[in-house]
Coordinates of C-alpha atoms and ligand atoms in Angstrom, one line a residue:
M1299 CA 3.5 -33.7 20.8
R1300 CA 3.2 -33.0 24.0
M1301 CA 5.5 -29.6 23.1
L1302 CA 3.7 -29.1 19.8
S1303 CA 0.1 -29.3 22.4
R1304 CA 1.8 -26.1 24.7
K1305 CA 3.0 -24.1 21.1
I1306 CA -0.4 -24.1 20.5
S1307 CA -2.0 -23.2 23.2
N1308 CA -0.7 -19.7 23.4
F1309 CA -2.7 -19.7 19.7
S1310 CA -6.3 -18.6 19.6
T1311 CA -9.2 -21.1 20.8
F1312 CA -10.5 -21.9 16.9
L1313 CA -6.5 -22.7 16.5
L1314 CA -6.5 -24.8 19.0
V1315 CA -9.5 -26.7 18.4
I1316 CA -8.6 -27.3 14.8
L1317 CA -5.2 -28.6 15.9
A1318 CA -6.5 -30.9 18.5
L1319 CA -8.7 -32.4 16.4
G1320 CA -6.2 -33.2 13.5
F1321 CA -4.0 -34.1 16.7
L1322 CA -6.6 -36.8 17.5
L1323 CA -7.7 -37.6 14.1
G1324 CA -3.6 -38.2 13.5
C1325 CA -3.1 -40.0 16.9
S1326 CA -5.6 -42.8 16.3
E1327 CA -5.4 -43.1 12.5
G1328 CA -2.6 -41.4 11.0
P1329 CA 1.4 -41.7 11.0
K1330 CA 2.8 -40.7 14.3
L1331 CA 4.8 -37.6 14.0
P1332 CA 7.6 -38.3 11.9
Q1333 CA 11.0 -38.0 13.9
L1334 CA 13.7 -37.1 11.8
V1335 CA 17.4 -35.7 12.8
L1336 CA 17.8 -32.8 11.0
P1337 CA 21.3 -31.0 9.3
E1338 CA 22.7 -28.4 11.8
T1339 CA 21.7 -25.1 10.3
D1340 CA 23.9 -21.7 10.3
L1341 CA 20.5 -19.6 10.0
A1342 CA 23.2 -16.3 10.0
A1343 CA 24.8 -17.6 6.8
T1344 CA 22.0 -17.6 4.8
A1345 CA 21.9 -15.7 1.5
L1346 CA 18.7 -13.4 2.5
I1347 CA 19.0 -10.2 -0.1
P1348 CA 18.3 -7.6 1.3
K1349 CA 20.2 -8.2 4.6
P1350 CA 17.9 -8.4 7.2
V1351 CA 18.1 -6.3 10.5
Q1352 CA 19.1 -8.9 13.0
V1353 CA 19.6 -12.5 12.5
V1354 CA 19.8 -15.4 15.1
N1355 CA 20.7 -18.8 15.3
G1356 CA 18.7 -20.8 17.3
P1357 CA 19.2 -25.3 18.3
D1358 CA 16.9 -26.3 15.7
A1359 CA 16.2 -26.0 11.9
F1360 CA 12.0 -26.4 10.7
P1361 CA 11.7 -29.7 8.3
L1362 CA 9.2 -28.1 6.1
D1363 CA 7.4 -31.4 4.5
R1364 CA 4.1 -33.4 3.7
Y1365 CA 3.4 -33.0 7.3
T1366 CA 3.1 -29.1 7.2
A1367 CA 0.2 -26.9 7.2
I1368 CA 0.4 -23.2 7.2
F1369 CA -1.8 -21.2 9.9
T1370 CA -3.8 -17.7 9.9
E1371 CA -6.1 -16.1 12.7
T1372 CA -9.2 -16.1 10.7
E1373 CA -10.1 -17.7 7.5
R1374 CA -10.8 -14.6 5.0
D1375 CA -8.5 -11.8 5.8
A1376 CA -4.9 -10.4 4.4
F1377 CA -3.4 -12.5 6.5
T1378 CA -5.0 -15.7 4.6
G1379 CA -4.0 -14.4 1.3
V1380 CA -0.6 -13.4 2.4
G1381 CA -0.6 -17.2 3.5
E1382 CA -2.0 -18.7 -0.1
F1383 CA 0.9 -17.0 -2.1
L1384 CA 2.8 -18.4 -0.2
S1385 CA 1.4 -21.5 -0.1
G1386 CA 1.0 -20.9 -3.9
E1387 CA 5.0 -19.7 -4.1
I1388 CA 6.0 -23.3 -2.5
R1389 CA 3.5 -25.4 -4.8
K1390 CA 5.6 -23.7 -8.4
T1391 CA 8.5 -23.8 -7.1
Q1392 CA 9.6 -27.0 -4.3
K1393 CA 5.9 -28.5 -5.8
I1394 CA 4.5 -29.4 -2.3
T1395 CA 1.5 -28.4 -1.9
I1396 CA 1.3 -26.9 1.8
P1397 CA -2.5 -26.3 2.6
V1398 CA -3.4 -23.0 4.2
N1399 CA -5.8 -23.4 7.4
P1400 CA -6.9 -26.7 6.1
D1401 CA -9.3 -29.5 7.3
S1402 CA -8.9 -31.1 10.4
G1403 CA -8.8 -34.4 9.4
K1404 CA -4.8 -34.1 7.3
D1405 CA -2.7 -35.0 8.9
V1406 CA -0.6 -31.6 9.8
F1407 CA 2.4 -32.4 12.5
R1408 CA 4.0 -28.9 11.7
G1409 CA 2.5 -25.7 11.7
I1410 CA 3.5 -22.1 10.1
Y1411 CA 1.7 -19.5 11.8
L1412 CA 1.4 -15.7 9.9
R1413 CA 0.3 -14.0 13.1
Q1414 CA -1.2 -10.9 13.4
T1415 CA 0.8 -8.8 16.7
P1416 CA -0.1 -5.0 17.7
G1417 CA 2.0 -2.2 17.6
M1418 CA 4.9 -3.2 14.7
E1419 CA 5.7 -0.7 12.2
Q1420 CA 3.6 -0.6 8.8
E1421 CA 6.2 -3.9 7.3
Q1422 CA 8.0 -5.0 10.3
Y1423 CA 8.0 -8.6 10.6
N1424 CA 9.2 -11.0 13.2
L1425 CA 10.0 -14.5 12.3
Q1426 CA 11.2 -17.4 15.1
I1427 CA 11.5 -21.0 13.0
S1428 CA 11.7 -23.9 15.2
S1429 CA 11.5 -27.6 14.9
D1430 CA 7.6 -27.7 15.7
S1431 CA 6.8 -24.7 14.2
I1432 CA 7.8 -21.4 12.3
L1433 CA 6.2 -18.1 13.7
L1434 CA 5.6 -15.0 11.2
R1435 CA 4.6 -11.9 13.3
A1436 CA 3.3 -8.8 12.0
T1437 CA 0.6 -6.3 12.2
T1438 CA -0.1 -5.3 8.9
A1439 CA -0.6 -7.9 6.1
E1440 CA 2.3 -6.1 3.5
G1441 CA 4.2 -6.4 7.4
A1442 CA 3.5 -10.2 6.8
F1443 CA 4.3 -10.7 3.3
R1444 CA 7.4 -8.8 3.5
G1445 CA 8.5 -11.7 5.9
V1446 CA 6.9 -14.3 3.6
Q1447 CA 9.6 -13.2 1.1
T1448 CA 12.2 -14.4 4.3
L1449 CA 11.5 -17.0 4.6
R1450 CA 10.8 -18.3 0.7
Q1451 CA 14.2 -17.0 0.4
L1452 CA 14.8 -19.6 3.2
L1453 CA 14.0 -22.8 1.8
P1454 CA 16.4 -24.9 0.2
E1455 CA 15.3 -25.8 -4.1
T1456 CA 15.6 -28.9 -3.7
S1457 CA 14.8 -31.4 -0.7
N1458 CA 16.8 -33.7 1.4
D1459 CA 16.1 -36.7 0.4
T1460 CA 18.0 -38.5 2.8
L1461 CA 15.9 -37.5 6.7
A1462 CA 12.8 -39.5 5.5
E1463 CA 11.0 -41.8 2.9
Y1464 CA 9.7 -38.8 1.4
P1465 CA 11.3 -34.8 1.2
V1466 CA 12.1 -32.7 3.8
W1467 CA 12.8 -29.3 2.8
V1468 CA 15.3 -28.3 5.8
I1469 CA 15.1 -24.2 6.8
P1470 CA 17.6 -23.1 9.5
G1471 CA 16.4 -22.3 12.8
G1472 CA 16.8 -19.1 15.2
S1473 CA 15.3 -15.4 14.9
I1474 CA 14.7 -12.5 12.4
Q1475 CA 13.8 -9.8 13.4
D1476 CA 13.4 -6.7 10.6
K1477 CA 12.2 -3.8 9.7
P1478 CA 13.2 -1.3 6.0
A1479 CA 15.0 1.8 6.3
F1480 CA 13.0 3.4 3.6
E1481 CA 9.5 3.1 3.5
Y1482 CA 9.4 3.7 -0.3
R1483 CA 11.8 1.2 -2.6
G1484 CA 11.1 1.1 -6.2
S1485 CA 12.2 1.0 -9.7
M1486 CA 10.8 2.9 -12.7
L1487 CA 10.2 1.5 -15.9
D1488 CA 10.4 3.6 -18.8
V1489 CA 7.6 1.6 -21.2
A1490 CA 7.4 4.6 -23.6
R1491 CA 10.7 4.7 -25.4
H1492 CA 10.4 1.1 -25.8
F1493 CA 6.9 -0.9 -25.3
F1494 CA 7.1 -3.8 -22.3
D1495 CA 3.9 -5.7 -22.2
I1496 CA 2.2 -6.7 -19.4
E1497 CA 3.7 -9.7 -19.0
D1498 CA 7.3 -8.3 -19.3
V1499 CA 6.4 -6.2 -16.6
K1500 CA 4.4 -8.4 -13.9
K1501 CA 8.5 -10.7 -14.5
Y1502 CA 9.7 -7.7 -12.6
L1503 CA 6.6 -7.2 -9.9
D1504 CA 8.1 -10.8 -8.7
V1505 CA 11.5 -10.6 -8.7
M1506 CA 11.0 -6.9 -6.9
A1507 CA 8.8 -8.1 -4.4
Y1508 CA 11.3 -11.1 -4.0
Y1509 CA 13.6 -8.9 -3.4
K1510 CA 11.2 -6.3 -0.9
M1511 CA 10.8 -3.8 -3.0
N1512 CA 7.8 -1.4 -2.8
Y1513 CA 6.4 0.6 -5.5
L1514 CA 6.6 0.3 -9.4
H1515 CA 7.2 3.9 -11.3
L1516 CA 5.7 3.3 -14.4
H1517 CA 6.9 6.2 -16.9
L1518 CA 4.0 6.3 -19.2
T1519 CA 4.7 8.7 -21.3
D1520 CA 7.3 10.7 -24.3
D1521 CA 8.2 12.0 -27.1
Q1522 CA 8.4 8.3 -28.6
G1523 CA 5.1 7.0 -27.3
W1524 CA 1.6 7.1 -25.3
R1525 CA 1.8 4.0 -23.1
I1526 CA -2.3 4.3 -21.3
E1527 CA -5.2 4.1 -22.9
I1528 CA -7.5 7.4 -22.3
T1529 CA -10.7 6.7 -23.3
S1530 CA -11.4 11.0 -23.3
W1531 CA -8.8 10.8 -25.7
P1532 CA -8.2 7.7 -27.9
K1533 CA -5.9 9.0 -30.4
L1534 CA -3.2 9.9 -27.4
T1535 CA -2.8 5.7 -27.6
Q1536 CA -4.8 5.5 -31.8
I1537 CA -1.9 8.0 -32.9
G1538 CA 0.7 8.2 -30.3
G1539 CA 1.0 5.0 -29.3
Q1540 CA 1.7 3.4 -32.3
T1541 CA 6.1 4.0 -32.3
E1542 CA 9.0 3.5 -30.7
V1543 CA 12.8 4.3 -30.4
G1544 CA 14.0 2.5 -33.3
G1545 CA 11.0 3.4 -35.4
E1546 CA 9.3 -0.6 -34.6
A1547 CA 5.4 -0.7 -33.8
G1548 CA 5.0 0.4 -29.8
G1549 CA 2.0 -0.4 -27.7
Y1550 CA -0.3 0.5 -25.0
Y1551 CA -2.1 -0.8 -22.1
T1552 CA -5.9 -1.1 -22.3
Q1553 CA -7.1 0.3 -19.0
E1554 CA -8.4 -3.6 -18.4
D1555 CA -4.4 -3.8 -18.9
Y1556 CA -2.8 -1.8 -16.7
K1557 CA -5.9 -2.5 -14.5
E1558 CA -4.7 -5.9 -13.8
L1559 CA -1.1 -4.9 -13.6
V1560 CA -2.1 -2.9 -10.8
A1561 CA -4.1 -5.4 -8.9
F1562 CA -0.9 -8.2 -9.8
A1563 CA 1.7 -5.8 -8.3
G1564 CA -1.5 -5.1 -5.4
D1565 CA -1.5 -8.9 -4.9
R1566 CA 2.1 -8.8 -4.5
Y1567 CA 2.0 -5.1 -2.2
I1568 CA 4.1 -3.4 -4.6
T1569 CA 2.0 0.7 -5.1
I1570 CA 2.7 1.6 -9.4
V1571 CA 3.3 5.4 -9.6
P1572 CA 2.0 6.1 -12.5
E1573 CA 3.8 9.0 -14.2
V1574 CA 2.7 11.4 -17.5
D1575 CA 5.8 13.2 -18.5
M1576 CA 5.1 16.8 -19.3
P1577 CA 5.2 20.5 -20.3
G1578 CA 8.4 18.9 -22.4
H1579 CA 8.5 14.8 -23.5
T1580 CA 5.3 15.4 -24.8
N1581 CA 5.8 14.7 -28.7
A1582 CA 3.4 11.5 -28.8
A1583 CA 0.2 13.5 -27.5
S1584 CA 1.0 16.1 -30.0
V1585 CA 0.9 13.5 -32.5
S1586 CA -2.5 13.2 -31.5
Y1587 CA -3.6 16.2 -30.7
P1588 CA -1.5 19.0 -32.5
F1589 CA -3.3 21.9 -30.3
L1590 CA -1.5 20.8 -27.2
N1591 CA 2.2 22.3 -28.3
G1592 CA 0.4 26.0 -29.3
N1593 CA 2.9 26.2 -32.5
G1594 CA 0.7 26.0 -35.1
K1595 CA 1.9 22.9 -36.4
T1596 CA 1.5 18.9 -36.6
P1597 CA 4.8 17.3 -35.7
K1598 CA 5.8 13.8 -36.9
P1599 CA 6.2 11.0 -35.1
Y1600 CA 9.4 11.0 -33.1
T1601 CA 11.7 7.3 -32.8
G1602 CA 15.5 8.7 -32.5
M1603 CA 16.9 9.5 -28.6
R1604 CA 17.0 13.5 -28.2
V1605 CA 15.1 14.3 -24.9
G1606 CA 14.7 18.7 -24.9
F1607 CA 12.8 19.4 -27.8
S1608 CA 8.9 19.5 -27.2
T1609 CA 6.7 21.7 -24.8
L1610 CA 3.0 21.7 -24.3
D1611 CA 1.2 25.1 -24.9
T1612 CA 1.3 26.4 -20.7
R1613 CA -0.7 29.3 -21.4
K1614 CA -3.9 27.7 -23.3
D1615 CA -7.0 26.5 -21.0
T1616 CA -7.5 23.9 -23.1
V1617 CA -4.1 22.1 -22.3
Y1618 CA -5.5 22.1 -18.8
Q1619 CA -8.9 20.6 -19.9
F1620 CA -6.6 17.8 -21.7
I1621 CA -4.4 17.2 -18.3
E1622 CA -7.0 16.9 -15.8
D1623 CA -8.9 14.6 -18.1
V1624 CA -5.8 12.3 -18.3
V1625 CA -4.8 12.8 -14.6
R1626 CA -8.7 12.2 -13.6
E1627 CA -8.8 8.5 -15.9
I1628 CA -5.8 7.2 -14.3
S1629 CA -5.9 8.4 -10.6
A1630 CA -9.2 6.4 -10.9
L1631 CA -7.3 3.2 -11.7
S1632 CA -4.5 3.9 -9.5
P1633 CA -5.3 3.5 -6.3
G1634 CA -1.6 4.4 -4.2
P1635 CA -1.0 7.3 -3.1
Y1636 CA 1.3 9.3 -6.5
F1637 CA 0.8 10.8 -9.3
H1638 CA 3.9 11.4 -11.5
I1639 CA 4.4 14.5 -13.6
G1640 CA 7.2 13.9 -14.8
G1641 CA 8.4 18.1 -15.6
D1642 CA 11.8 17.2 -16.2
E1643 CA 14.4 18.1 -19.0
S1644 CA 11.6 20.9 -20.1
H1645 CA 13.9 23.1 -22.2
A1646 CA 11.9 23.9 -25.3
T1647 CA 9.8 26.1 -22.3
Q1648 CA 10.5 29.3 -20.5
K1649 CA 11.8 29.4 -16.9
A1650 CA 7.6 31.2 -16.6
D1651 CA 6.2 29.0 -17.9
Y1652 CA 6.9 26.4 -16.8
E1653 CA 6.7 27.3 -13.3
Y1654 CA 3.0 28.8 -13.8
F1655 CA 2.8 25.3 -16.2
I1656 CA 3.9 23.1 -12.9
K1657 CA 1.7 25.7 -10.1
R1658 CA -1.2 24.8 -12.5
V1659 CA -0.8 21.0 -12.8
V1660 CA -0.2 20.2 -8.8
P1661 CA -3.4 21.2 -7.9
I1662 CA -5.1 19.3 -11.0
V1663 CA -3.1 16.1 -8.8
R1664 CA -4.4 17.0 -5.6
K1665 CA -8.0 17.5 -6.7
Y1666 CA -7.9 13.4 -7.5
G1667 CA -6.3 12.8 -3.9
K1668 CA -3.0 12.1 -5.4
I1669 CA 0.3 13.5 -4.1
P1670 CA 2.5 15.1 -6.9
I1671 CA 5.5 13.7 -8.0
G1672 CA 8.1 15.3 -10.1
W1673 CA 11.6 14.7 -11.4
D1674 CA 14.2 17.3 -9.5
E1675 CA 13.5 20.3 -11.7
V1676 CA 10.2 20.8 -9.8
G1677 CA 12.3 21.7 -6.9
T1678 CA 13.1 25.0 -8.3
V1679 CA 9.1 26.1 -8.4
S1680 CA 7.9 27.8 -5.4
L1681 CA 4.8 25.2 -3.8
D1682 CA 3.7 23.9 -1.1
A1683 CA 5.8 21.2 1.3
D1684 CA 3.1 18.0 -0.3
V1685 CA 5.2 17.5 -3.7
V1686 CA 8.7 15.3 -3.7
A1687 CA 11.2 15.6 -5.9
Q1688 CA 12.9 12.9 -7.4
I1689 CA 16.2 13.7 -7.3
W1690 CA 18.4 12.2 -10.6
Q1691 CA 20.6 14.8 -11.2
D1692 CA 23.7 16.9 -9.2
K1693 CA 22.4 20.6 -9.8
G1694 CA 21.0 21.4 -6.4
N1695 CA 17.2 21.7 -7.5
E1696 CA 17.7 19.1 -4.1
V1697 CA 18.8 22.6 -2.3
H1698 CA 15.2 24.1 -3.5
A1699 CA 13.3 21.1 -2.5
V1700 CA 14.6 20.9 0.7
E1701 CA 14.3 24.2 1.8
Q1702 CA 10.5 24.2 0.7
G1703 CA 10.1 21.5 2.3
M1704 CA 9.8 18.5 0.8
K1705 CA 9.9 14.8 0.3
I1706 CA 13.1 13.4 -1.8
L1707 CA 12.9 10.5 -3.1
M1708 CA 16.5 9.2 -4.0
S1709 CA 17.5 8.4 -7.9
P1710 CA 20.8 9.7 -8.4
A1711 CA 22.0 9.2 -12.6
K1712 CA 25.4 7.8 -11.8
K1713 CA 24.6 5.8 -8.9
A1714 CA 20.5 4.2 -9.1
Y1715 CA 20.3 4.9 -13.0
L1716 CA 19.5 0.6 -14.5
D1717 CA 20.5 2.1 -17.5
M1718 CA 23.9 3.2 -17.3
S1719 CA 25.9 0.7 -18.6
Y1720 CA 28.5 -1.8 -16.3
D1721 CA 31.9 -0.5 -18.4
S1722 CA 32.8 0.2 -22.4
I1723 CA 31.9 -3.0 -23.4
S1724 CA 28.9 -3.6 -22.3
K1725 CA 26.1 -4.4 -24.7
F1726 CA 23.4 -2.1 -23.8
G1727 CA 22.7 0.8 -22.2
L1728 CA 24.0 4.6 -22.1
H1729 CA 27.3 6.5 -19.9
W1730 CA 26.1 10.0 -20.2
A1731 CA 26.1 10.0 -16.6
A1732 CA 28.8 7.7 -16.0
Y1733 CA 29.5 3.5 -16.4
I1734 CA 28.1 2.0 -13.3
P1735 CA 29.2 -1.7 -12.3
V1736 CA 27.6 -3.7 -10.3
D1737 CA 29.3 -2.5 -7.1
S1738 CA 29.4 1.2 -7.5
A1739 CA 25.7 0.8 -8.0
Y1740 CA 26.3 -1.2 -4.1
T1741 CA 28.6 1.1 -2.5
W1742 CA 26.7 4.5 -1.9
S1743 CA 24.6 5.3 0.8
P1744 CA 21.1 7.3 0.0
E1745 CA 21.5 9.2 3.7
T1746 CA 25.0 10.6 3.0
Y1747 CA 24.2 10.8 -0.6
S1748 CA 24.5 14.1 -0.9
D1749 CA 24.9 17.1 2.2
K1750 CA 22.7 19.0 1.7
I1751 CA 19.6 16.2 1.6
P1752 CA 18.9 15.6 5.6
R1753 CA 17.9 11.6 6.4
A1754 CA 14.3 13.3 7.6
A1755 CA 13.5 14.7 4.6
I1756 CA 14.2 11.8 2.0
L1757 CA 11.0 9.5 1.5
G1758 CA 13.4 6.3 -0.3
V1759 CA 15.3 5.2 -3.7
E1760 CA 14.0 4.0 -6.6
A1761 CA 16.4 3.0 -9.8
P1762 CA 15.2 4.3 -13.2
L1763 CA 15.8 2.2 -16.2
W1764 CA 15.1 4.4 -18.6
S1765 CA 14.7 2.1 -22.4
E1766 CA 16.3 4.0 -25.5
T1767 CA 18.6 1.2 -25.6
I1768 CA 16.8 -2.0 -24.6
S1769 CA 14.0 -3.8 -27.0
T1770 CA 13.3 -7.0 -25.1
I1771 CA 13.2 -8.3 -21.5
A1772 CA 16.2 -10.0 -21.6
E1773 CA 18.0 -7.0 -22.4
L1774 CA 15.7 -5.3 -19.7
E1775 CA 16.7 -7.5 -17.6
Y1776 CA 20.6 -7.2 -19.0
L1777 CA 20.4 -4.2 -17.2
A1778 CA 18.2 -4.4 -14.5
F1779 CA 20.3 -7.3 -13.5
P1780 CA 21.9 -7.9 -10.8
R1781 CA 22.3 -4.3 -9.8
L1782 CA 18.6 -3.4 -8.4
L1783 CA 18.7 -6.0 -6.1
G1784 CA 21.5 -3.6 -4.5
I1785 CA 19.8 -1.1 -4.7
A1786 CA 16.7 -2.8 -3.0
E1787 CA 19.4 -3.3 0.1
L1788 CA 20.3 0.0 0.4
G1789 CA 16.3 0.6 0.9
W1790 CA 15.9 -1.6 3.3
T1791 CA 18.7 -2.4 5.5
P1792 CA 20.7 0.4 7.8
S1793 CA 23.5 1.3 6.0
G1794 CA 25.8 0.5 9.3
E1795 CA 25.1 -3.3 8.1
R1796 CA 26.3 -3.0 4.5
S1797 CA 29.2 -4.5 2.9
W1798 CA 29.5 -5.0 -0.5
E1799 CA 32.4 -8.1 0.6
D1800 CA 29.6 -9.7 2.2
Y1801 CA 26.9 -8.4 -0.4
K1802 CA 28.4 -9.9 -3.0
L1803 CA 28.5 -14.1 -1.5
R1804 CA 25.1 -13.4 -1.2
L1805 CA 24.4 -11.6 -4.5
I1806 CA 26.3 -15.1 -6.4
R1807 CA 23.9 -17.0 -4.7
Q1808 CA 21.0 -15.5 -5.7
T1809 CA 22.1 -17.6 -8.6
P1810 CA 19.4 -20.3 -8.4
Y1811 CA 16.8 -18.0 -8.5
F1812 CA 17.6 -16.6 -11.8
K1813 CA 18.4 -19.8 -13.1
R1814 CA 14.5 -20.8 -12.1
L1815 CA 13.0 -17.1 -13.6
D1816 CA 15.1 -17.5 -16.8
I1817 CA 16.5 -14.2 -16.0
Q1818 CA 19.0 -12.8 -18.4
F1819 CA 21.3 -11.0 -15.5
Y1820 CA 24.7 -9.2 -16.7
P1821 CA 27.5 -12.1 -14.8
S1822 CA 29.8 -9.3 -13.7
Q1823 CA 33.7 -9.7 -13.2
R1824 CA 33.2 -7.8 -10.3
V1825 CA 31.5 -10.8 -8.6
P1826 CA 33.0 -14.0 -8.0
W1827 CA 30.0 -16.2 -9.9
M1828 CA 32.4 -19.2 -10.5
E1829 CA 32.1 -20.5 -7.0
A1830 CA 28.5 -21.0 -7.9
D1831 CA 30.2 -23.7 -9.9
S1832 CA 27.6 -25.9 -10.6
L1833 CA 25.7 -23.0 -12.1
L1834 CA 28.7 -22.5 -15.2
P1835 CA 27.4 -25.3 -17.6
W1836 CA 24.3 -23.2 -17.5
Y1837 CA 26.5 -19.6 -17.7
N1838 CA 28.5 -20.5 -20.6
N1839 CA 25.3 -21.3 -22.9
R1840 CA 23.1 -18.4 -22.0
T1841 CA 25.6 -15.8 -22.3
K1842 CA 26.1 -16.7 -25.9
Ligands
ACM2637 C1 15.4 12.4 -16.1 O1 16.5 11.0 -16.5 N1 15.3 12.8 -18.0 C2 14.9 12.4 -15.2

């Protein structure tokens, strides 16, 4: 107990009083600090994804048990929210309630302290794990949230029931220093080619958060469907939202749905990036409001998989009024800094019209307080440096973008497109860019993919998942997992620290998590899954 008192003397007076009260009560009435003899642990050998910057083993482990509580320094700040998130996840997985800032009457002998510490970067955190405390330090609640994901990954799913007459979950002891290599680590869901409802997207967000990703780009509009309610243009969803690839009924997010997604993502420190793809990929918009395409015809709904046949009329002022309404309504619902304007594959738009269009749309996005992102074709238009170019092809557009001082988001289709099939016998996906086996998705570097893109220009990495060939969450998961985890590590872990041989062994140890969430991942032959032999019956059952 003296050791515990010494530790807490470093904390705020408030905490000291609370804990001293708990200590006194514990001495007078409650049980004594349970003396547990813990097994030796090896923090450095744990299967963390993404791999932290530095992990150092310590002499003793932390026993999470019924005498553990989470403490934050103030009662109602964002750090407390992060503590409550951790408590909620532990309740779901370990099936034990670890209170946050409990009343002093509780028997609490061990604390997980979320402590705000100045001077660290936005998402940086440190963890110190010893037998009587876990100290998680960060400057921002976002940093604490990233650290909480590390703790969740360190917590064994099953308790050790031989140490005491109650369950104990042993967390390996030591310290971790960690921060991301890139500020943008994202994925994109194409909810336009096939619609995915908010429960599907929430599940995806949960997994992204677990692997410390921080941006979800939603491709909300395309030729086959318009998926976000715009109150000033209701036919977009009443008509344009009713179709999808293959001809099934589509669907759309009401503004309330979208707000719910934004809030759910925000609780996980993930920012939603909305995309309205234009001037091409706009058949669904023109089906809803035929004046938009300027060719005097009402197009038919499109449910095939071709690209490059639609365009907005770039020379009509009412088209820009339409775009302004759309940008205004979506921006008002989107707290994040970015608005994606698409701009890809506008093969039906004359080059001069394309340039004119992009130059008119970029200021509209700025007017509503957002930073414009476009696919790499926007790099060919002369624009100010605040535009972000998302590189997906190897056509040299990145050279123009870099010359203009634009930030670059790395999504090379040959490596980062989650809709590319794993191999020639994959059940889903396309292969126009490449087959992308699990190792190929991991063994490249955003930093060195193109010698035309300097490291300083790179904002981060994003893995897009186009949905032409998938229509259910299980199919989505087959393509996304496990490759998304590799992209998460490329965005977080410095390139010198990454190795496929090491990564694949950490990857197989994610299977309990996949199983718990019923994630229908693709059990690639390039990963020695069988070493997780206790899970073999589950694999065999689920891949039938
Ligand atoms: C794209 O794949 N058309 C950005």
